[in-house]
PDB file of C-alpha atoms in Angstrom:
ATOM      1  CA  UNK A   1     -40.844  17.988 -13.284  1.00  0.00           C
ATOM      2  CA  UNK A   2     -37.385  17.735 -11.722  1.00  0.00           C
ATOM      3  CA  UNK A   3     -36.119  15.985 -14.827  1.00  0.00           C
ATOM      4  CA  UNK A   4     -37.403  18.827 -16.999  1.00  0.00           C
ATOM      5  CA  UNK A   5     -35.781  21.444 -14.774  1.00  0.00           C
ATOM      6  CA  UNK A   6     -32.515  19.503 -14.733  1.00  0.00           C
ATOM      7  CA  UNK A   7     -32.490  19.245 -18.507  1.00  0.00           C
ATOM      8  CA  UNK A   8     -33.291  22.942 -18.835  1.00  0.00           C
ATOM      9  CA  UNK A   9     -30.375  23.917 -16.626  1.00  0.00           C
ATOM     10  CA  UNK A  10     -28.003  21.597 -18.423  1.00  0.00           C
ATOM     11  CA  UNK A  11     -29.138  23.034 -21.766  1.00  0.00           C
ATOM     12  CA  UNK A  12     -28.617  26.568 -20.490  1.00  0.00           C
ATOM     13  CA  UNK A  13     -25.137  25.638 -19.312  1.00  0.00           C
ATOM     14  CA  UNK A  14     -23.824  26.129 -22.847  1.00  0.00           C
ATOM     15  CA  UNK A  15     -24.977  29.759 -22.928  1.00  0.00           C
ATOM     16  CA  UNK A  16     -21.882  31.151 -21.192  1.00  0.00           C
ATOM     17  CA  UNK A  17     -23.419  32.558 -18.016  1.00  0.00           C
ATOM     18  CA  UNK A  18     -21.390  34.980 -15.933  1.00  0.00           C
ATOM     19  CA  UNK A  19     -20.629  34.161 -12.299  1.00  0.00           C
ATOM     20  CA  UNK A  20     -23.215  36.746 -11.231  1.00  0.00           C
ATOM     21  CA  UNK A  21     -25.836  35.217 -13.534  1.00  0.00           C
ATOM     22  CA  UNK A  22     -25.129  31.723 -12.220  1.00  0.00           C
ATOM     23  CA  UNK A  23     -25.524  32.887  -8.624  1.00  0.00           C
ATOM     24  CA  UNK A  24     -28.658  34.924  -9.385  1.00  0.00           C
ATOM     25  CA  UNK A  25     -30.262  31.943 -11.124  1.00  0.00           C
ATOM     26  CA  UNK A  26     -29.341  29.640  -8.234  1.00  0.00           C
ATOM     27  CA  UNK A  27     -30.655  32.122  -5.654  1.00  0.00           C
ATOM     28  CA  UNK A  28     -33.926  32.574  -7.554  1.00  0.00           C
ATOM     29  CA  UNK A  29     -34.435  28.817  -7.950  1.00  0.00           C
ATOM     30  CA  UNK A  30     -33.623  28.123  -4.301  1.00  0.00           C
ATOM     31  CA  UNK A  31     -36.113  30.794  -3.173  1.00  0.00           C
ATOM     32  CA  UNK A  32     -38.794  29.547  -5.551  1.00  0.00           C
ATOM     33  CA  UNK A  33     -38.454  26.035  -4.182  1.00  0.00           C
ATOM     34  CA  UNK A  34     -38.414  27.339  -0.599  1.00  0.00           C
ATOM     35  CA  UNK A  35     -41.567  29.375  -1.147  1.00  0.00           C
ATOM     36  CA  UNK A  36     -43.568  26.925  -3.268  1.00  0.00           C
ATOM     37  CA  UNK A  37     -42.580  23.276  -2.802  1.00  0.00           C
ATOM     38  CA  UNK A  38     -45.579  21.577  -1.176  1.00  0.00           C
ATOM     39  CA  UNK A  39     -43.623  18.929   0.742  1.00  0.00           C
ATOM     40  CA  UNK A  40     -40.795  20.864   2.368  1.00  0.00           C
ATOM     41  CA  UNK A  41     -42.684  21.203   5.649  1.00  0.00           C
ATOM     42  CA  UNK A  42     -43.586  17.517   5.676  1.00  0.00           C
ATOM     43  CA  UNK A  43     -39.986  16.480   4.968  1.00  0.00           C
ATOM     44  CA  UNK A  44     -38.784  18.845   7.651  1.00  0.00           C
ATOM     45  CA  UNK A  45     -40.978  17.111  10.211  1.00  0.00           C
ATOM     46  CA  UNK A  46     -40.114  13.617   8.944  1.00  0.00           C
ATOM     47  CA  UNK A  47     -36.365  14.028   8.484  1.00  0.00           C
ATOM     48  CA  UNK A  48     -35.582  17.024  10.685  1.00  0.00           C
ATOM     49  CA  UNK A  49     -33.884  18.880   7.837  1.00  0.00           C
ATOM     50  CA  UNK A  50     -34.822  22.449   6.948  1.00  0.00           C
ATOM     51  CA  UNK A  51     -34.505  23.495   3.290  1.00  0.00           C
ATOM     52  CA  UNK A  52     -33.205  26.896   4.380  1.00  0.00           C
ATOM     53  CA  UNK A  53     -30.375  25.190   6.272  1.00  0.00           C
ATOM     54  CA  UNK A  54     -29.120  23.711   2.993  1.00  0.00           C
ATOM     55  CA  UNK A  55     -28.658  27.134   1.367  1.00  0.00           C
ATOM     56  CA  UNK A  56     -24.997  27.590   2.334  1.00  0.00           C
ATOM     57  CA  UNK A  57     -24.092  24.059   1.220  1.00  0.00           C
ATOM     58  CA  UNK A  58     -25.678  24.530  -2.203  1.00  0.00           C
ATOM     59  CA  UNK A  59     -24.338  28.079  -2.490  1.00  0.00           C
ATOM     60  CA  UNK A  60     -20.788  26.825  -1.876  1.00  0.00           C
ATOM     61  CA  UNK A  61     -21.177  24.338  -4.717  1.00  0.00           C
ATOM     62  CA  UNK A  62     -22.447  27.047  -7.075  1.00  0.00           C
ATOM     63  CA  UNK A  63     -19.712  29.510  -6.122  1.00  0.00           C
ATOM     64  CA  UNK A  64     -17.034  26.827  -6.572  1.00  0.00           C
ATOM     65  CA  UNK A  65     -18.265  26.011 -10.092  1.00  0.00           C
ATOM     66  CA  UNK A  66     -15.582  27.006 -12.592  1.00  0.00           C
ATOM     67  CA  UNK A  67     -17.713  26.408 -15.672  1.00  0.00           C
ATOM     68  CA  UNK A  68     -21.319  26.410 -16.736  1.00  0.00           C
ATOM     69  CA  UNK A  69     -21.207  22.616 -16.767  1.00  0.00           C
ATOM     70  CA  UNK A  70     -20.056  22.465 -13.138  1.00  0.00           C
ATOM     71  CA  UNK A  71     -22.730  24.996 -12.231  1.00  0.00           C
ATOM     72  CA  UNK A  72     -25.367  22.839 -13.939  1.00  0.00           C
ATOM     73  CA  UNK A  73     -24.164  19.806 -11.977  1.00  0.00           C
ATOM     74  CA  UNK A  74     -24.439  21.785  -8.718  1.00  0.00           C
ATOM     75  CA  UNK A  75     -28.012  22.782  -9.607  1.00  0.00           C
ATOM     76  CA  UNK A  76     -28.768  19.185 -10.579  1.00  0.00           C
ATOM     77  CA  UNK A  77     -27.458  18.015  -7.193  1.00  0.00           C
ATOM     78  CA  UNK A  78     -29.727  20.514  -5.448  1.00  0.00           C
ATOM     79  CA  UNK A  79     -32.762  19.386  -7.456  1.00  0.00           C
ATOM     80  CA  UNK A  80     -32.008  15.712  -6.904  1.00  0.00           C
ATOM     81  CA  UNK A  81     -31.891  16.341  -3.169  1.00  0.00           C
ATOM     82  CA  UNK A  82     -35.588  17.179  -3.419  1.00  0.00           C
ATOM     83  CA  UNK A  83     -36.404  13.894  -5.138  1.00  0.00           C
ATOM     84  CA  UNK A  84     -35.419  11.688  -2.222  1.00  0.00           C
ATOM     85  CA  UNK A  85     -37.278  13.712   0.401  1.00  0.00           C
ATOM     86  CA  UNK A  86     -34.382  13.863   2.809  1.00  0.00           C
ATOM     87  CA  UNK A  87     -32.619  16.838   1.205  1.00  0.00           C
ATOM     88  CA  UNK A  88     -29.480  14.727   0.901  1.00  0.00           C
TER      89      UNK A  88
END
C-alpha cells in the first residue's frame, strides 16, 4: 500500500501543485495516517515515538520543498518512516 501511495504522489508531482495545495495534501495525508493507521499506538509503545510529534519535522520538509518533485520526496520520506515501524 505504501508503494502505491508513493507512486501516486510522485505521479501527481508533475501536475504543478501550488504551495498551498502541497501543504493541504500533506496535512490531509498526515491526519489520515494519524487517525487510521492500525499500528501507530503499538509503535508508540514499542519505540516511544508519537506520530503527532513528527508533524513539525515532516511539515518543515514539505514547506522547504521548492518543486513538486522535492515535495513528493518529502511525502515519500514520511511514508517510508511508517514502513520501518520506528517513524525514522
